Structures are given as C-alpha cells and as structure tokens.
C-alpha cells in the first residue's frame, strides 16, 4: 500500500480520534459510544474521494480507538501512509521570489515533511513572511509584510486560536499603476500552523486571495 493520506487529512483523523477518545472517557452508555464510533468512522472516510479496500480498512480502524495507547498505535500506523510535502531544493524556492535577492531559506528537519501542507518562514530583519505550497499541482510562493500581533487571534489558514500576525501582500490592480493591499491574520509559527491544518481549503483560498 502506497502513501495516500494528505497531511491535513491526517490531522483531521487525529482530531476525530481524540473526540472519540473523549467520548469513551466521559460516557458509560454503550449505545452513545456505538453511535459516536460509527459517526467518527463515517466522518473520516468522507475525507477521501476514493479508497482501495485496504486503505479504507486502515482509515476505519479509527473506531477501534478506545484509549490513549490505541490512539498512539493507530496514529503511527496512519503516519506511515501520509504523503510528505514534496522535497524542495533551495534553488527552487529562491526562484519563486526573484525580487528577494538575499533570501534565506530555512532548513526543514527530516521528520517534519509529513506534517506540512506548506512551507512558511519569517524574516525578522525585514518584517516579511514567505509561504510556499502547491495549488492545483503548481508550486506557488507568496511573500508579504508581516507584523506580529500582541493578542492571540484566529488564523486564516488553520482556523485555530494562535499567536498571529498581520500578513499583507500588495498585488497589481486593474490598471498598471494601481495596487491593492490585502491583509489577513495568520500564525506566527508556521510549524504549529501546519500541525493545526485539518483542511487544505482555507490554505488554498488564502493563497489565491493573496495572489490576486
Ligand atoms: Zn495557523
């Protein structure tokens, strides 16, 4: 069986398994538990448009999660089938930002690629943030001005309450000398943000909006 789970789907399944686990701990009613089990299974299977029998069987094992140990074992089995973010070389990333002459691309640890839906990093000296991901199989890089906010807020990309900052990008308007600025609050820590992502939809909508 090849890898078939996206990072965001993996996080979604983990979250559903935690909800189920919580149900086991807080309820003694077996019919309630049974209903929660089937609902969890249905929800995680719905995340996939097509699955082979083996794949569906693996995903459906979510309903067997009854305690913390089951969860750990299940997550590690699942993770073997998570598709890592495609490896990118520094030159490929630099080519996305031709205007940034002294771009410092961060090194990303080996184990983290399966947790990633995008690559994102802050450049403190210049107050800029960079984001690289694939949208419709095309590698896209966006950069913007970034100011850290003093208060926690909902991140546009992962929809969790996190330490955020305002990301502003300037795009071309209808006429050649017109520009439009667009801003959204997004996570300061892109690694944390990636771990929160349970659906790529918000990420892709954000990228498209910032690209203009
Ligand atoms: Zn986030």
PDB file of C-alpha atoms and ligand atoms in Angstrom:
ATOM      1  CA  UNK A   1       0.000   0.000   0.000  1.00  0.00           C
ATOM      2  CA  UNK A   2       1.394   3.410  -1.010  1.00  0.00           C
ATOM      3  CA  UNK A   3       1.074   6.665   0.906  1.00  0.00           C
ATOM      4  CA  UNK A   4      -2.418   8.057   0.281  1.00  0.00           C
ATOM      5  CA  UNK A   5      -3.169  10.394   3.196  1.00  0.00           C
ATOM      6  CA  UNK A   6      -2.523  14.135   2.994  1.00  0.00           C
ATOM      7  CA  UNK A   7      -1.121  15.938   5.984  1.00  0.00           C
ATOM      8  CA  UNK A   8      -4.382  17.844   6.583  1.00  0.00           C
ATOM      9  CA  UNK A   9      -6.407  14.621   6.375  1.00  0.00           C
ATOM     10  CA  UNK A  10      -4.054  13.009   8.889  1.00  0.00           C
ATOM     11  CA  UNK A  11      -4.629  15.888  11.312  1.00  0.00           C
ATOM     12  CA  UNK A  12      -8.375  15.696  10.748  1.00  0.00           C
ATOM     13  CA  UNK A  13      -8.407  11.967  11.573  1.00  0.00           C
ATOM     14  CA  UNK A  14      -6.287  12.580  14.677  1.00  0.00           C
ATOM     15  CA  UNK A  15      -8.708  15.218  15.861  1.00  0.00           C
ATOM     16  CA  UNK A  16     -11.723  12.959  15.304  1.00  0.00           C
ATOM     17  CA  UNK A  17      -9.966  10.133  17.158  1.00  0.00           C
ATOM     18  CA  UNK A  18      -9.412  12.475  20.098  1.00  0.00           C
ATOM     19  CA  UNK A  19     -13.103  13.397  20.127  1.00  0.00           C
ATOM     20  CA  UNK A  20     -13.958   9.688  20.152  1.00  0.00           C
ATOM     21  CA  UNK A  21     -11.451   9.052  22.928  1.00  0.00           C
ATOM     22  CA  UNK A  22     -13.039  11.817  24.936  1.00  0.00           C
ATOM     23  CA  UNK A  23     -16.444  10.191  24.393  1.00  0.00           C
ATOM     24  CA  UNK A  24     -15.145   6.903  25.788  1.00  0.00           C
ATOM     25  CA  UNK A  25     -13.868   8.655  28.861  1.00  0.00           C
ATOM     26  CA  UNK A  26     -16.946  10.725  29.564  1.00  0.00           C
ATOM     27  CA  UNK A  27     -19.763   8.314  28.705  1.00  0.00           C
ATOM     28  CA  UNK A  28     -20.732   4.919  30.089  1.00  0.00           C
ATOM     29  CA  UNK A  29     -23.673   4.487  27.789  1.00  0.00           C
ATOM     30  CA  UNK A  30     -22.784   1.800  25.236  1.00  0.00           C
ATOM     31  CA  UNK A  31     -25.321   2.980  22.658  1.00  0.00           C
ATOM     32  CA  UNK A  32     -23.926   6.505  22.822  1.00  0.00           C
ATOM     33  CA  UNK A  33     -20.417   5.113  22.366  1.00  0.00           C
ATOM     34  CA  UNK A  34     -21.550   2.963  19.445  1.00  0.00           C
ATOM     35  CA  UNK A  35     -23.168   5.937  17.738  1.00  0.00           C
ATOM     36  CA  UNK A  36     -20.052   8.038  18.249  1.00  0.00           C
ATOM     37  CA  UNK A  37     -17.882   5.238  16.814  1.00  0.00           C
ATOM     38  CA  UNK A  38     -19.919   4.981  13.618  1.00  0.00           C
ATOM     39  CA  UNK A  39     -20.160   8.735  13.254  1.00  0.00           C
ATOM     40  CA  UNK A  40     -16.377   9.113  13.634  1.00  0.00           C
ATOM     41  CA  UNK A  41     -15.752   6.392  11.089  1.00  0.00           C
ATOM     42  CA  UNK A  42     -18.156   7.957   8.609  1.00  0.00           C
ATOM     43  CA  UNK A  43     -16.625  11.418   9.015  1.00  0.00           C
ATOM     44  CA  UNK A  44     -13.037  10.286   8.434  1.00  0.00           C
ATOM     45  CA  UNK A  45     -13.956   8.141   5.424  1.00  0.00           C
ATOM     46  CA  UNK A  46     -15.767  11.141   3.918  1.00  0.00           C
ATOM     47  CA  UNK A  47     -12.434  12.962   3.750  1.00  0.00           C
ATOM     48  CA  UNK A  48     -11.367  10.742   0.873  1.00  0.00           C
ATOM     49  CA  UNK A  49     -12.867  10.744  -2.590  1.00  0.00           C
ATOM     50  CA  UNK A  50     -11.681   7.237  -3.353  1.00  0.00           C
ATOM     51  CA  UNK A  51     -10.043   4.494  -1.320  1.00  0.00           C
ATOM     52  CA  UNK A  52      -8.992   0.919  -2.020  1.00  0.00           C
ATOM     53  CA  UNK A  53     -10.341  -1.737   0.356  1.00  0.00           C
ATOM     54  CA  UNK A  54      -7.028  -1.868   2.238  1.00  0.00           C
ATOM     55  CA  UNK A  55      -6.883   1.908   2.574  1.00  0.00           C
ATOM     56  CA  UNK A  56     -10.492   2.120   3.773  1.00  0.00           C
ATOM     57  CA  UNK A  57      -9.802  -0.639   6.277  1.00  0.00           C
ATOM     58  CA  UNK A  58      -6.835   1.230   7.723  1.00  0.00           C
ATOM     59  CA  UNK A  59      -8.716   4.515   7.996  1.00  0.00           C
ATOM     60  CA  UNK A  60     -11.774   2.802   9.518  1.00  0.00           C
ATOM     61  CA  UNK A  61      -9.611   1.471  12.352  1.00  0.00           C
ATOM     62  CA  UNK A  62     -10.293   4.851  13.960  1.00  0.00           C
ATOM     63  CA  UNK A  63     -13.374   3.256  15.529  1.00  0.00           C
ATOM     64  CA  UNK A  64     -11.201   0.829  17.494  1.00  0.00           C
ATOM     65  CA  UNK A  65      -9.524   3.684  19.372  1.00  0.00           C
ATOM     66  CA  UNK A  66     -10.605   3.345  22.989  1.00  0.00           C
ATOM     67  CA  UNK A  67      -7.681   4.643  24.988  1.00  0.00           C
ATOM     68  CA  UNK A  68      -4.508   6.692  24.694  1.00  0.00           C
ATOM     69  CA  UNK A  69      -2.370   3.649  23.782  1.00  0.00           C
ATOM     70  CA  UNK A  70      -4.717   2.642  20.946  1.00  0.00           C
ATOM     71  CA  UNK A  71      -4.548   6.193  19.674  1.00  0.00           C
ATOM     72  CA  UNK A  72      -0.743   6.315  19.659  1.00  0.00           C
ATOM     73  CA  UNK A  73      -0.505   2.999  17.798  1.00  0.00           C
ATOM     74  CA  UNK A  74      -3.194   3.979  15.323  1.00  0.00           C
ATOM     75  CA  UNK A  75      -1.576   7.351  14.599  1.00  0.00           C
ATOM     76  CA  UNK A  76       1.817   5.775  13.986  1.00  0.00           C
ATOM     77  CA  UNK A  77       0.257   3.232  11.575  1.00  0.00           C
ATOM     78  CA  UNK A  78      -1.528   6.033   9.752  1.00  0.00           C
ATOM     79  CA  UNK A  79       1.554   8.210   9.570  1.00  0.00           C
ATOM     80  CA  UNK A  80       3.361   5.569   7.511  1.00  0.00           C
ATOM     81  CA  UNK A  81       0.855   6.327   4.741  1.00  0.00           C
ATOM     82  CA  UNK A  82       0.969  10.105   4.899  1.00  0.00           C
ATOM     83  CA  UNK A  83       2.346  11.703   1.749  1.00  0.00           C
ATOM     84  CA  UNK A  84       5.201  14.016   2.698  1.00  0.00           C
ATOM     85  CA  UNK A  85       5.391  17.533   1.317  1.00  0.00           C
ATOM     86  CA  UNK A  86       7.466  17.138  -1.866  1.00  0.00           C
ATOM     87  CA  UNK A  87      11.141  17.844  -1.183  1.00  0.00           C
ATOM     88  CA  UNK A  88      12.148  21.247  -2.488  1.00  0.00           C
ATOM     89  CA  UNK A  89      15.666  22.460  -3.063  1.00  0.00           C
ATOM     90  CA  UNK A  90      16.808  25.896  -2.049  1.00  0.00           C
ATOM     91  CA  UNK A  91      17.153  26.974  -5.693  1.00  0.00           C
ATOM     92  CA  UNK A  92      13.566  26.014  -6.458  1.00  0.00           C
ATOM     93  CA  UNK A  93      12.328  28.118  -3.561  1.00  0.00           C
ATOM     94  CA  UNK A  94      14.574  31.061  -4.409  1.00  0.00           C
ATOM     95  CA  UNK A  95      13.300  31.010  -7.998  1.00  0.00           C
ATOM     96  CA  UNK A  96       9.797  31.728  -6.684  1.00  0.00           C
ATOM     97  CA  UNK A  97      10.930  35.030  -5.192  1.00  0.00           C
ATOM     98  CA  UNK A  98      13.132  36.639  -7.842  1.00  0.00           C
ATOM     99  CA  UNK A  99      12.899  40.092  -6.208  1.00  0.00           C
ATOM    100  CA  UNK A 100      14.270  38.894  -2.850  1.00  0.00           C
ATOM    101  CA  UNK A 101      17.987  38.979  -3.541  1.00  0.00           C
ATOM    102  CA  UNK A 102      19.271  37.795  -0.187  1.00  0.00           C
ATOM    103  CA  UNK A 103      16.554  35.308   0.622  1.00  0.00           C
ATOM    104  CA  UNK A 104      17.423  32.983   3.490  1.00  0.00           C
ATOM    105  CA  UNK A 105      15.574  29.721   3.038  1.00  0.00           C
ATOM    106  CA  UNK A 106      15.255  27.832   6.344  1.00  0.00           C
ATOM    107  CA  UNK A 107      16.346  24.239   6.666  1.00  0.00           C
ATOM    108  CA  UNK A 108      13.488  21.900   7.410  1.00  0.00           C
ATOM    109  CA  UNK A 109      14.085  18.851   9.571  1.00  0.00           C
ATOM    110  CA  UNK A 110      13.652  15.377   8.033  1.00  0.00           C
ATOM    111  CA  UNK A 111      10.731  14.225  10.142  1.00  0.00           C
ATOM    112  CA  UNK A 112       8.596  17.265   9.561  1.00  0.00           C
ATOM    113  CA  UNK A 113       7.652  16.885   5.895  1.00  0.00           C
ATOM    114  CA  UNK A 114       4.635  14.684   6.643  1.00  0.00           C
ATOM    115  CA  UNK A 115       3.229  17.351   8.946  1.00  0.00           C
ATOM    116  CA  UNK A 116       3.363  20.019   6.273  1.00  0.00           C
ATOM    117  CA  UNK A 117       0.796  21.467   3.919  1.00  0.00           C
ATOM    118  CA  UNK A 118       3.006  24.469   3.215  1.00  0.00           C
ATOM    119  CA  UNK A 119       6.469  25.835   3.938  1.00  0.00           C
ATOM    120  CA  UNK A 120       6.392  29.134   5.779  1.00  0.00           C
ATOM    121  CA  UNK A 121       9.006  31.270   7.466  1.00  0.00           C
ATOM    122  CA  UNK A 122       9.506  34.739   8.886  1.00  0.00           C
ATOM    123  CA  UNK A 123      12.393  37.026   8.029  1.00  0.00           C
ATOM    124  CA  UNK A 124      12.693  39.157  11.179  1.00  0.00           C
ATOM    125  CA  UNK A 125      15.117  41.789   9.854  1.00  0.00           C
ATOM    126  CA  UNK A 126      12.780  42.755   7.030  1.00  0.00           C
ATOM    127  CA  UNK A 127       9.380  42.061   8.653  1.00  0.00           C
ATOM    128  CA  UNK A 128       8.484  39.732   5.851  1.00  0.00           C
ATOM    129  CA  UNK A 129       6.891  36.319   5.759  1.00  0.00           C
ATOM    130  CA  UNK A 130       7.194  33.779   2.976  1.00  0.00           C
ATOM    131  CA  UNK A 131       4.851  30.936   2.107  1.00  0.00           C
ATOM    132  CA  UNK A 132       5.391  28.167  -0.427  1.00  0.00           C
ATOM    133  CA  UNK A 133       2.894  25.480  -1.381  1.00  0.00           C
ATOM    134  CA  UNK A 134       1.236  23.665  -4.237  1.00  0.00           C
ATOM    135  CA  UNK A 135      -2.146  24.775  -5.528  1.00  0.00           C
ATOM    136  CA  UNK A 136      -3.610  22.647  -8.328  1.00  0.00           C
ATOM    137  CA  UNK A 137      -0.210  20.942  -8.714  1.00  0.00           C
ATOM    138  CA  UNK A 138       1.523  24.262  -9.298  1.00  0.00           C
ATOM    139  CA  UNK A 139       4.279  25.416  -6.967  1.00  0.00           C
ATOM    140  CA  UNK A 140       3.383  28.887  -5.687  1.00  0.00           C
ATOM    141  CA  UNK A 141       5.287  31.302  -3.477  1.00  0.00           C
ATOM    142  CA  UNK A 142       3.771  34.350  -1.821  1.00  0.00           C
ATOM    143  CA  UNK A 143       5.503  36.970   0.267  1.00  0.00           C
ATOM    144  CA  UNK A 144       4.129  39.744   2.355  1.00  0.00           C
ATOM    145  CA  UNK A 145       4.757  42.294   5.021  1.00  0.00           C
ATOM    146  CA  UNK A 146       4.296  40.722   8.425  1.00  0.00           C
ATOM    147  CA  UNK A 147       3.627  42.377  11.772  1.00  0.00           C
ATOM    148  CA  UNK A 148       3.164  40.243  14.854  1.00  0.00           C
ATOM    149  CA  UNK A 149       0.009  40.937  16.788  1.00  0.00           C
ATOM    150  CA  UNK A 150       0.029  41.357  20.565  1.00  0.00           C
ATOM    151  CA  UNK A 151      -3.090  39.248  21.032  1.00  0.00           C
ATOM    152  CA  UNK A 152      -3.967  35.727  20.055  1.00  0.00           C
ATOM    153  CA  UNK A 153      -6.439  35.510  17.227  1.00  0.00           C
ATOM    154  CA  UNK A 154      -7.971  33.088  14.748  1.00  0.00           C
ATOM    155  CA  UNK A 155      -5.525  32.182  11.982  1.00  0.00           C
ATOM    156  CA  UNK A 156      -6.948  32.421   8.447  1.00  0.00           C
ATOM    157  CA  UNK A 157      -5.065  29.311   7.342  1.00  0.00           C
ATOM    158  CA  UNK A 158      -5.580  26.809  10.184  1.00  0.00           C
ATOM    159  CA  UNK A 159      -8.616  28.402  11.880  1.00  0.00           C
ATOM    160  CA  UNK A 160      -7.178  27.882  15.358  1.00  0.00           C
ATOM    161  CA  UNK A 161      -6.723  30.487  18.066  1.00  0.00           C
ATOM    162  CA  UNK A 162      -2.979  31.119  17.961  1.00  0.00           C
ATOM    163  CA  UNK A 163      -0.279  33.740  18.228  1.00  0.00           C
ATOM    164  CA  UNK A 164      -0.785  35.536  14.939  1.00  0.00           C
ATOM    165  CA  UNK A 165       0.397  38.478  12.884  1.00  0.00           C
ATOM    166  CA  UNK A 166      -0.989  40.526  10.027  1.00  0.00           C
ATOM    167  CA  UNK A 167       0.233  39.310   6.661  1.00  0.00           C
ATOM    168  CA  UNK A 168      -0.201  41.948   3.959  1.00  0.00           C
ATOM    169  CA  UNK A 169       0.519  41.439   0.304  1.00  0.00           C
ATOM    170  CA  UNK A 170       0.352  44.020  -2.427  1.00  0.00           C
ATOM    171  CA  UNK A 171      -0.984  42.949  -5.762  1.00  0.00           C
ATOM    172  CA  UNK A 172      -1.493  44.666  -9.099  1.00  0.00           C
ATOM    173  CA  UNK A 173      -4.829  46.358  -9.654  1.00  0.00           C
ATOM    174  CA  UNK A 174      -6.811  46.752 -12.851  1.00  0.00           C
ATOM    175  CA  UNK A 175      -4.532  49.415 -14.284  1.00  0.00           C
ATOM    176  CA  UNK A 176      -0.741  49.212 -14.406  1.00  0.00           C
ATOM    177  CA  UNK A 177      -0.106  51.841 -11.715  1.00  0.00           C
ATOM    178  CA  UNK A 178      -2.880  50.719  -9.369  1.00  0.00           C
ATOM    179  CA  UNK A 179      -2.029  48.427  -6.468  1.00  0.00           C
ATOM    180  CA  UNK A 180      -4.243  46.709  -3.936  1.00  0.00           C
ATOM    181  CA  UNK A 181      -3.187  45.630  -0.460  1.00  0.00           C
ATOM    182  CA  UNK A 182      -4.771  42.636   1.161  1.00  0.00           C
ATOM    183  CA  UNK A 183      -4.202  41.537   4.733  1.00  0.00           C
ATOM    184  CA  UNK A 184      -5.081  38.528   6.861  1.00  0.00           C
ATOM    185  CA  UNK A 185      -4.083  37.325  10.300  1.00  0.00           C
ATOM    186  CA  UNK A 186      -2.044  34.137  10.127  1.00  0.00           C
ATOM    187  CA  UNK A 187       0.025  32.090  12.592  1.00  0.00           C
ATOM    188  CA  UNK A 188       3.402  33.435  13.612  1.00  0.00           C
ATOM    189  CA  UNK A 189       4.733  29.889  13.937  1.00  0.00           C
ATOM    190  CA  UNK A 190       4.220  28.166  10.596  1.00  0.00           C
ATOM    191  CA  UNK A 191       5.230  24.769  12.010  1.00  0.00           C
ATOM    192  CA  UNK A 192       2.459  24.985  14.602  1.00  0.00           C
ATOM    193  CA  UNK A 193       0.051  26.228  11.923  1.00  0.00           C
ATOM    194  CA  UNK A 194       0.814  23.219   9.719  1.00  0.00           C
ATOM    195  CA  UNK A 195       0.150  20.862  12.612  1.00  0.00           C
ATOM    196  CA  UNK A 196      -3.251  22.513  13.090  1.00  0.00           C
ATOM    197  CA  UNK A 197      -4.384  22.257   9.473  1.00  0.00           C
ATOM    198  CA  UNK A 198      -7.317  19.894   9.088  1.00  0.00           C
ATOM    199  CA  UNK A 199      -8.387  21.073   5.664  1.00  0.00           C
ATOM    200  CA  UNK A 200      -6.341  22.494   2.793  1.00  0.00           C
ATOM    201  CA  UNK A 201      -9.307  24.552   1.596  1.00  0.00           C
ATOM    202  CA  UNK A 202      -8.572  27.554   3.818  1.00  0.00           C
ATOM    203  CA  UNK A 203      -4.892  27.495   2.863  1.00  0.00           C
ATOM    204  CA  UNK A 204      -5.659  27.415  -0.856  1.00  0.00           C
ATOM    205  CA  UNK A 205      -8.305  30.140  -0.576  1.00  0.00           C
ATOM    206  CA  UNK A 206      -5.789  32.314   1.300  1.00  0.00           C
ATOM    207  CA  UNK A 207      -3.091  31.792  -1.360  1.00  0.00           C
ATOM    208  CA  UNK A 208      -5.487  32.600  -4.191  1.00  0.00           C
ATOM    209  CA  UNK A 209      -6.697  35.759  -2.426  1.00  0.00           C
ATOM    210  CA  UNK A 210      -3.177  36.998  -1.761  1.00  0.00           C
ATOM    211  CA  UNK A 211      -2.079  36.257  -5.302  1.00  0.00           C
ATOM    212  CA  UNK A 212      -4.927  38.428  -6.588  1.00  0.00           C
TER     213      UNK A 212
HETATM  214 ZN1  LIG B   1      -2.425  28.906  11.584  1.00  0.00          ZN
END
